[in-house]
Amino acid sequence: MVFSVCDIDLLWLLSWCGNIQPTALRGSFQDTTVRNMIDIGLVRQHKNSGSLALTKKGHQCLTVSNVPCPDYCALSYRGDLLQRRLRIANITITAYRAQLNLFAAELSELAQGYSLFLPHISRGRERNIWGSSRISAVFRLGNCCYSTYNVYPGIGRLNLEDEEKILSSCVSRSRSSNRAFFFAGDSYPSILTELERKDKENEGRLISYREMWERSSSPIHLLSCDYTGAVQLQIMAQPDYRTRLARGALKEEYQPPPLNVSVWDAIYQDRPLVIAADMDLRRLDAAIQAAHSRGLEQIAVAALEKQAKTVLIPRYQDTGQARVFALTKEAITEVTGRPPAPYTPPHTQFLTEKGDVVDAPPIRIPGKAGGQAGGKARPLV
């Protein structure tokens, strides 16, 4: 069996994520690809959760293929640790579908052009800067560093001061100029459900994610872990994406915003236009307030179609605060240099850096591959 790019990419993702639910792969990897990897012993399926994991044989395949990946280790299947890995995997697959430059093995490698660092990779093997942080991933997009959190019902609380300090450390190590947060989840509405939930009183220094969203001095962007989120990341990886999208969308009707109103991106038909494809709703709220203070009742908002339908139209258009428009594929392509569609790996032959193909016989190792992890396991996250 000669391995394809699709085969190797599946193993590669599993090596960084630890576990992935098969449903999270659909649309990018065919079920037959997953089944083939299980049948030849490179991937196993955990009996209780149904999630996929890499076997030792699968890790050896990546090693002989010279594919960068973390050292192999046994996984703990304790419920909370497994769920955390699966949520991190959803973020990672969204970044993969955006075709970002993955992965950084060290946080400092983000300065070299890598786009994503997973903190769980470094826990236990270098000085711990993470403490009790809830950070799931760190992105570098353009010249901005983003600490990323999974937000879901019942997630609990966090210490805003500590999270801001860790973000500052990430910015320094990645040599970024700007800083921000991502709140990631299954969908934009599911994230907002948690952010808008009324919580109990503060517990000392710990606050809810809703309070963090309201109080943080850094921008906070929502990120849906799906195809729309992948296109959002493609856009946000581009320099000056808001102005370029505004120009691409409006063409000859584009007028620059006033210099003293940084939360507007253009003037369109005598009203302010805001590019909201990055889902920074606090910036959008500030843009509306700036319009109201100048006697303007409505602004124009442009975003991806699913963002508009699920959040922006019910939240802003239906309440009379904005007219919401969907960005065209042509306007997005003009900025990103590619059609606004998630990346799917090709089934062409995988070639190593030396131009060699990789097939199954050289990676056979003694013993039974696959099965459920047993004995004492070192937690990956």
Tab-separated table of C-alpha atoms in Angstrom:
chain	number	residue	atom	x	y	z
A	1	MET	CA	0.000	0.000	0.000
A	2	VAL	CA	1.374	3.393	-1.023
A	3	PHE	CA	0.285	6.242	1.218
A	4	SER	CA	-1.463	9.339	-0.081
A	5	VAL	CA	-1.226	12.909	1.184
A	6	CYS	CA	-4.658	12.346	2.726
A	7	ASP	CA	-3.442	9.252	4.616
A	8	ILE	CA	-0.381	10.971	6.059
A	9	ASP	CA	-2.333	14.118	6.972
A	10	LEU	CA	-4.781	12.042	8.982
A	11	LEU	CA	-1.943	10.448	10.956
A	12	TRP	CA	-0.269	13.839	11.352
A	13	LEU	CA	-3.371	15.446	12.834
A	14	LEU	CA	-3.850	12.562	15.249
A	15	SER	CA	-0.244	12.834	16.410
A	16	TRP	CA	-0.794	16.441	17.501
A	17	CYS	CA	-4.357	16.162	18.784
A	18	GLY	CA	-4.198	12.827	20.584
A	19	ASN	CA	-7.852	11.993	19.906
A	20	ILE	CA	-10.309	13.041	17.212
A	21	GLN	CA	-13.953	12.083	16.816
A	22	PRO	CA	-14.637	10.576	13.345
A	23	THR	CA	-17.501	13.047	12.839
A	24	ALA	CA	-15.031	15.960	13.144
A	25	LEU	CA	-13.111	14.639	10.126
A	26	ARG	CA	-16.042	14.265	7.757
A	27	GLY	CA	-15.948	16.511	4.752
A	28	SER	CA	-12.153	16.470	4.759
A	29	PHE	CA	-11.402	12.757	5.156
A	30	GLN	CA	-13.531	9.961	3.766
A	31	ASP	CA	-14.735	7.201	6.069
A	32	THR	CA	-12.891	4.702	3.864
A	33	THR	CA	-9.604	6.509	4.537
A	34	VAL	CA	-10.165	6.275	8.285
A	35	ARG	CA	-11.171	2.613	8.033
A	36	ASN	CA	-8.083	1.743	5.974
A	37	MET	CA	-5.805	3.299	8.589
A	38	ILE	CA	-7.548	1.271	11.296
A	39	ASP	CA	-7.372	-1.962	9.282
A	40	ILE	CA	-3.591	-1.737	8.790
A	41	GLY	CA	-2.991	-0.874	12.432
A	42	LEU	CA	-1.916	2.778	12.167
A	43	VAL	CA	-5.013	4.148	13.901
A	44	ARG	CA	-7.141	2.653	16.659
A	45	GLN	CA	-10.669	3.483	17.756
A	46	HIS	CA	-11.269	3.836	21.480
A	47	LYS	CA	-14.039	1.450	22.472
A	48	ASN	CA	-15.977	3.640	24.897
A	49	SER	CA	-15.751	7.073	23.247
A	50	GLY	CA	-15.471	6.034	19.592
A	51	SER	CA	-12.643	8.540	19.161
A	52	LEU	CA	-9.605	7.852	16.996
A	53	ALA	CA	-5.999	7.753	18.196
A	54	LEU	CA	-2.614	7.063	16.642
A	55	THR	CA	-0.895	3.745	17.334
A	56	LYS	CA	2.852	3.250	17.806
A	57	LYS	CA	2.943	1.869	14.302
A	58	GLY	CA	1.214	5.003	13.024
A	59	HIS	CA	3.759	7.175	14.816
A	60	GLN	CA	6.582	5.151	13.239
A	61	CYS	CA	5.029	5.781	9.837
A	62	LEU	CA	5.311	9.532	10.406
A	63	THR	CA	8.863	9.136	11.665
A	64	VAL	CA	10.088	7.264	8.584
A	65	SER	CA	8.245	9.812	6.434
A	66	ASN	CA	10.115	12.675	8.196
A	67	VAL	CA	6.814	14.294	9.176
A	68	PRO	CA	7.343	16.542	12.252
A	69	CYS	CA	5.255	15.325	15.183
A	70	PRO	CA	5.409	15.095	18.985
A	71	ASP	CA	6.897	12.063	20.697
A	72	TYR	CA	4.499	9.179	21.036
A	73	CYS	CA	2.978	8.659	24.482
A	74	ALA	CA	0.116	6.699	25.997
A	75	LEU	CA	-3.095	8.640	26.516
A	76	SER	CA	-5.215	8.932	29.622
A	77	TYR	CA	-8.876	8.261	28.897
A	78	ARG	CA	-10.174	9.974	32.007
A	79	GLY	CA	-13.383	11.702	30.947
A	80	ASP	CA	-12.386	15.331	31.423
A	81	LEU	CA	-8.971	14.865	29.784
A	82	LEU	CA	-10.476	13.090	26.779
A	83	GLN	CA	-13.138	15.768	26.293
A	84	ARG	CA	-10.490	18.482	26.445
A	85	ARG	CA	-8.424	16.715	23.762
A	86	LEU	CA	-11.484	16.358	21.541
A	87	ARG	CA	-12.330	20.052	21.854
A	88	ILE	CA	-8.730	21.023	21.087
A	89	ALA	CA	-8.927	18.736	18.056
A	90	ASN	CA	-11.950	20.662	16.751
A	91	ILE	CA	-9.939	23.899	16.871
A	92	THR	CA	-6.971	22.188	15.233
A	93	ILE	CA	-9.024	20.722	12.382
A	94	THR	CA	-10.555	24.151	11.746
A	95	ALA	CA	-7.027	25.582	11.453
A	96	TYR	CA	-6.064	22.674	9.162
A	97	ARG	CA	-9.053	23.380	6.919
A	98	ALA	CA	-7.930	27.010	6.758
A	99	GLN	CA	-4.625	25.637	5.399
A	100	LEU	CA	-2.570	27.522	7.950
A	101	ASN	CA	1.097	26.705	8.468
A	102	LEU	CA	0.837	24.068	11.221
A	103	PHE	CA	2.396	23.180	13.776
A	104	ALA	CA	4.841	24.939	16.107
A	105	ALA	CA	6.656	22.499	18.395
A	106	GLU	CA	7.717	25.382	20.649
A	107	LEU	CA	5.875	28.622	21.333
A	108	SER	CA	8.822	30.633	20.008
A	109	GLU	CA	8.443	28.946	16.598
A	110	LEU	CA	5.336	31.046	15.965
A	111	ALA	CA	7.803	33.848	15.198
A	112	GLN	CA	9.140	31.713	12.320
A	113	GLY	CA	5.841	31.675	10.466
A	114	TYR	CA	3.996	28.788	12.099
A	115	SER	CA	0.353	29.504	12.826
A	116	LEU	CA	-0.677	27.249	15.703
A	117	PHE	CA	0.829	26.087	18.971
A	118	LEU	CA	-0.902	23.581	21.256
A	119	PRO	CA	0.128	24.177	24.892
A	120	HIS	CA	-0.511	20.576	25.944
A	121	ILE	CA	2.474	19.526	23.803
A	122	SER	CA	4.876	21.396	26.086
A	123	ARG	CA	3.354	20.586	29.467
A	124	GLY	CA	5.757	18.608	31.625
A	125	ARG	CA	8.824	19.047	29.422
A	126	GLU	CA	9.732	22.719	29.744
A	127	ARG	CA	9.247	25.598	32.154
A	128	ASN	CA	5.521	25.850	32.735
A	129	ILE	CA	4.189	29.275	31.772
A	130	TRP	CA	0.587	28.058	31.606
A	131	GLY	CA	-0.215	27.510	35.271
A	132	SER	CA	-3.934	26.779	35.633
A	133	SER	CA	-4.777	28.620	32.404
A	134	ARG	CA	-7.703	27.381	30.316
A	135	ILE	CA	-5.903	28.136	27.027
A	136	SER	CA	-6.509	25.435	24.407
A	137	ALA	CA	-4.346	26.824	21.602
A	138	VAL	CA	-2.275	29.821	20.569
A	139	PHE	CA	-2.613	31.226	17.046
A	140	ARG	CA	-0.408	33.654	15.235
A	141	LEU	CA	-2.281	35.232	12.316
A	142	GLY	CA	-0.498	38.063	10.562
A	143	ASN	CA	1.169	40.096	13.269
A	144	CYS	CA	-1.332	39.227	15.998
A	145	CYS	CA	-1.122	36.538	18.687
A	146	TYR	CA	-4.390	34.960	19.834
A	147	SER	CA	-4.908	32.931	23.010
A	148	THR	CA	-7.743	30.536	22.229
A	149	TYR	CA	-10.342	29.088	24.600
A	150	ASN	CA	-13.047	26.512	24.134
A	151	VAL	CA	-16.341	27.997	25.325
A	152	TYR	CA	-19.232	25.651	26.049
A	153	PRO	CA	-22.016	25.296	28.633
A	154	GLY	CA	-20.696	24.651	32.116
A	155	ILE	CA	-17.087	25.511	31.292
A	156	GLY	CA	-16.614	27.251	34.632
A	157	ARG	CA	-14.487	30.271	35.514
A	158	LEU	CA	-11.027	31.692	34.972
A	159	ASN	CA	-8.696	34.361	36.277
A	160	LEU	CA	-8.634	37.257	33.827
A	161	GLU	CA	-5.438	38.774	35.234
A	162	ASP	CA	-3.563	35.498	34.845
A	163	GLU	CA	-4.898	34.938	31.320
A	164	GLU	CA	-3.841	38.449	30.267
A	165	LYS	CA	-0.336	37.846	31.661
A	166	ILE	CA	-0.010	34.568	29.769
A	167	LEU	CA	-1.197	36.246	26.565
A	168	SER	CA	1.492	38.907	27.062
A	169	SER	CA	4.091	36.131	27.384
A	170	CYS	CA	2.786	34.486	24.203
A	171	VAL	CA	2.977	37.814	22.348
A	172	SER	CA	6.578	38.289	23.466
A	173	ARG	CA	7.704	34.766	22.563
A	174	SER	CA	5.977	34.831	19.184
A	175	ARG	CA	7.352	38.315	18.456
A	176	SER	CA	3.900	39.627	17.602
A	177	SER	CA	2.886	43.278	17.733
A	178	ASN	CA	-0.781	42.776	18.577
A	179	ARG	CA	-2.762	40.614	20.987
A	180	ALA	CA	-6.288	39.207	21.105
A	181	PHE	CA	-8.402	36.247	22.217
A	182	PHE	CA	-10.453	33.633	20.392
A	183	PHE	CA	-13.538	32.125	22.026
A	184	ALA	CA	-14.075	28.908	20.069
A	185	GLY	CA	-17.035	26.539	20.047
A	186	ASP	CA	-19.260	24.276	17.988
A	187	SER	CA	-21.103	27.277	16.530
A	188	TYR	CA	-21.355	31.024	16.987
A	189	PRO	CA	-24.795	30.794	18.677
A	190	SER	CA	-23.556	28.123	21.114
A	191	ILE	CA	-20.661	30.386	22.170
A	192	LEU	CA	-23.002	33.348	22.629
A	193	THR	CA	-25.376	31.235	24.718
A	194	GLU	CA	-22.647	30.802	27.306
A	195	LEU	CA	-21.443	34.410	27.047
A	196	GLU	CA	-24.936	35.789	27.610
A	197	ARG	CA	-25.841	33.454	30.448
A	198	LYS	CA	-26.381	35.199	33.758
A	199	ASP	CA	-24.005	33.705	36.274
A	200	LYS	CA	-23.649	33.662	40.022
A	201	GLU	CA	-21.624	36.228	41.899
A	202	ASN	CA	-17.861	36.317	41.515
A	203	GLU	CA	-15.854	33.655	43.286
A	204	GLY	CA	-12.860	35.646	44.480
A	205	ARG	CA	-10.563	36.365	41.535
A	206	LEU	CA	-12.390	33.925	39.279
A	207	ILE	CA	-14.860	35.296	36.749
A	208	SER	CA	-17.114	33.846	34.073
A	209	TYR	CA	-16.345	33.964	30.371
A	210	ARG	CA	-19.185	36.450	29.998
A	211	GLU	CA	-17.394	38.793	32.402
A	212	MET	CA	-14.113	38.253	30.571
A	213	TRP	CA	-15.868	39.151	27.306
A	214	GLU	CA	-17.170	42.350	28.891
A	215	ARG	CA	-14.041	43.383	30.787
A	216	SER	CA	-10.969	42.337	28.819
A	217	SER	CA	-8.922	45.156	27.319
A	218	SER	CA	-7.912	42.890	24.410
A	219	PRO	CA	-10.148	42.149	21.405
A	220	ILE	CA	-12.146	38.920	21.656
A	221	HIS	CA	-13.234	37.114	18.478
A	222	LEU	CA	-15.744	34.285	18.250
A	223	LEU	CA	-14.601	31.257	16.233
A	224	SER	CA	-16.969	28.556	15.040
A	225	CYS	CA	-15.198	25.202	14.616
A	226	ASP	CA	-16.634	24.425	11.204
A	227	TYR	CA	-16.186	25.384	7.548
A	228	THR	CA	-17.202	28.996	8.186
A	229	GLY	CA	-14.614	29.254	10.951
A	230	ALA	CA	-11.964	27.941	8.559
A	231	VAL	CA	-12.731	30.704	6.049
A	232	GLN	CA	-12.711	33.225	8.915
A	233	LEU	CA	-9.163	32.130	9.792
A	234	GLN	CA	-8.118	32.360	6.123
A	235	ILE	CA	-9.288	35.970	6.117
A	236	MET	CA	-7.768	36.912	9.463
A	237	ALA	CA	-4.383	35.561	8.392
A	238	GLN	CA	-4.179	38.325	5.770
A	239	PRO	CA	-2.669	41.755	6.519
A	240	ASP	CA	-5.106	44.682	6.753
A	241	TYR	CA	-7.978	42.318	5.941
A	242	ARG	CA	-10.774	44.687	6.993
A	243	THR	CA	-9.786	47.536	4.672
A	244	ARG	CA	-9.012	45.176	1.813
A	245	LEU	CA	-12.369	43.402	2.194
A	246	ALA	CA	-14.180	46.737	2.313
A	247	ARG	CA	-12.444	47.871	-0.872
A	248	GLY	CA	-13.048	44.528	-2.581
A	249	ALA	CA	-16.717	44.456	-1.632
A	250	LEU	CA	-17.589	48.084	-2.428
A	251	LYS	CA	-15.371	48.606	-5.498
A	252	GLU	CA	-15.899	52.128	-6.860
A	253	GLU	CA	-18.410	52.913	-4.095
A	254	TYR	CA	-15.713	52.600	-1.411
A	255	GLN	CA	-15.087	55.685	0.677
A	256	PRO	CA	-12.564	55.660	3.539
A	257	PRO	CA	-13.897	56.115	7.074
A	258	PRO	CA	-13.108	59.228	9.125
A	259	LEU	CA	-9.607	59.069	10.571
A	260	ASN	CA	-10.924	59.570	14.094
A	261	VAL	CA	-13.305	56.561	14.016
A	262	SER	CA	-11.145	53.424	13.997
A	263	VAL	CA	-14.107	51.060	14.479
A	264	TRP	CA	-15.530	51.900	11.041
A	265	ASP	CA	-13.957	50.338	7.944
A	266	ALA	CA	-15.593	52.389	5.173
A	267	ILE	CA	-18.470	54.681	4.282
A	268	TYR	CA	-21.115	53.083	2.098
A	269	GLN	CA	-24.096	55.062	0.823
A	270	ASP	CA	-23.636	57.689	3.530
A	271	ARG	CA	-23.536	55.196	6.363
A	272	PRO	CA	-20.608	53.532	8.171
A	273	LEU	CA	-19.610	50.039	7.047
A	274	VAL	CA	-18.032	47.505	9.415
A	275	ILE	CA	-16.342	44.304	8.278
A	276	ALA	CA	-17.422	41.688	10.838
A	277	ALA	CA	-16.001	38.524	9.256
A	278	ASP	CA	-13.602	38.283	12.222
A	279	MET	CA	-16.591	38.145	14.610
A	280	ASP	CA	-15.326	40.812	17.006
A	281	LEU	CA	-18.803	41.734	18.222
A	282	ARG	CA	-17.538	44.182	20.821
A	283	ARG	CA	-15.937	46.214	18.024
A	284	LEU	CA	-19.205	46.042	16.103
A	285	ASP	CA	-21.106	47.287	19.159
A	286	ALA	CA	-18.626	50.154	19.501
A	287	ALA	CA	-19.125	51.021	15.824
A	288	ILE	CA	-22.893	51.239	16.358
A	289	GLN	CA	-22.421	53.451	19.411
A	290	ALA	CA	-20.104	55.719	17.408
A	291	ALA	CA	-22.802	56.014	14.732
A	292	HIS	CA	-25.522	56.820	17.274
A	293	SER	CA	-23.354	59.520	18.865
A	294	ARG	CA	-23.209	61.189	15.433
A	295	GLY	CA	-26.963	60.990	14.868
A	296	LEU	CA	-26.879	57.928	12.579
A	297	GLU	CA	-29.518	55.285	13.307
A	298	GLN	CA	-28.043	52.416	11.295
A	299	ILE	CA	-24.728	51.118	10.027
A	300	ALA	CA	-23.895	48.564	7.327
A	301	VAL	CA	-22.229	45.288	8.282
A	302	ALA	CA	-20.514	42.790	5.952
A	303	ALA	CA	-19.579	39.246	6.976
A	304	LEU	CA	-19.622	35.629	5.841
A	305	GLU	CA	-23.045	34.302	4.916
A	306	LYS	CA	-23.393	31.875	7.837
A	307	GLN	CA	-22.210	34.527	10.292
A	308	ALA	CA	-24.872	36.843	8.936
A	309	LYS	CA	-27.682	34.280	9.096
A	310	THR	CA	-26.951	32.803	12.515
A	311	VAL	CA	-25.818	35.856	14.479
A	312	LEU	CA	-25.641	39.227	12.775
A	313	ILE	CA	-29.104	39.416	11.202
A	314	PRO	CA	-31.046	38.396	14.348
A	315	ARG	CA	-28.743	40.373	16.653
A	316	TYR	CA	-28.359	43.604	14.655
A	317	GLN	CA	-30.580	43.766	11.562
A	318	ASP	CA	-33.764	42.504	13.191
A	319	THR	CA	-33.262	45.029	16.003
A	320	GLY	CA	-32.859	47.902	13.546
A	321	GLN	CA	-29.230	48.645	14.352
A	322	ALA	CA	-27.681	47.582	11.049
A	323	ARG	CA	-28.186	46.355	7.523
A	324	VAL	CA	-26.280	43.116	7.120
A	325	PHE	CA	-24.669	41.998	3.856
A	326	ALA	CA	-22.903	38.767	2.907
A	327	LEU	CA	-19.426	39.129	1.433
A	328	THR	CA	-19.144	37.723	-2.077
A	329	LYS	CA	-16.753	34.908	-2.961
A	330	GLU	CA	-14.986	37.283	-5.320
A	331	ALA	CA	-14.318	39.858	-2.589
A	332	ILE	CA	-12.960	37.192	-0.240
A	333	THR	CA	-10.796	35.613	-2.938
A	334	GLU	CA	-9.323	39.014	-3.772
A	335	VAL	CA	-8.035	39.250	-0.191
A	336	THR	CA	-7.042	35.639	0.539
A	337	GLY	CA	-5.833	34.635	-2.905
A	338	ARG	CA	-7.947	31.473	-2.836
A	339	PRO	CA	-11.630	30.549	-3.117
A	340	PRO	CA	-13.380	30.737	0.285
A	341	ALA	CA	-13.564	26.998	0.813
A	342	PRO	CA	-12.016	24.667	3.387
A	343	TYR	CA	-8.902	22.743	2.398
A	344	THR	CA	-9.308	19.037	1.728
A	345	PRO	CA	-6.197	16.863	1.316
A	346	PRO	CA	-5.606	15.276	-2.096
A	347	HIS	CA	-5.423	11.520	-2.655
A	348	THR	CA	-2.230	11.879	-4.662
A	349	GLN	CA	0.879	9.975	-3.559
A	350	PHE	CA	2.653	11.349	-0.515
A	351	LEU	CA	6.313	12.107	-1.215
A	352	THR	CA	8.996	12.644	1.408
A	353	GLU	CA	11.397	15.580	1.194
A	354	LYS	CA	13.712	13.280	-0.802
A	355	GLY	CA	10.910	12.492	-3.231
A	356	ASP	CA	10.322	8.939	-1.986
A	357	VAL	CA	6.936	7.290	-1.586
A	358	VAL	CA	5.957	5.667	1.714
A	359	ASP	CA	4.352	2.239	1.808
A	360	ALA	CA	3.217	-0.143	4.515
A	361	PRO	CA	5.963	-2.843	4.612
A	362	PRO	CA	8.851	-0.660	5.960
A	363	ILE	CA	6.819	0.449	8.959
A	364	ARG	CA	5.785	-2.966	10.278
A	365	ILE	CA	6.816	-3.502	13.878
A	366	PRO	CA	6.517	-6.576	16.072
A	367	GLY	CA	3.503	-7.006	18.273
A	368	LYS	CA	-0.174	-6.274	17.969
A	369	ALA	CA	-1.053	-2.754	16.833
A	370	GLY	CA	-4.215	-0.964	17.859
A	371	GLY	CA	-6.579	-1.807	20.669
A	372	GLN	CA	-7.411	0.206	23.736
A	373	ALA	CA	-4.656	1.767	25.795
A	374	GLY	CA	-3.921	-0.204	28.936
A	375	GLY	CA	-1.753	0.089	32.037
A	376	LYS	CA	-0.635	3.387	33.472
A	377	ALA	CA	-0.935	6.232	30.982
A	378	ARG	CA	0.720	9.647	31.113
A	379	PRO	CA	-1.872	12.342	30.452
A	380	LEU	CA	-1.320	14.221	27.190
A	381	VAL	CA	-3.444	17.124	28.375
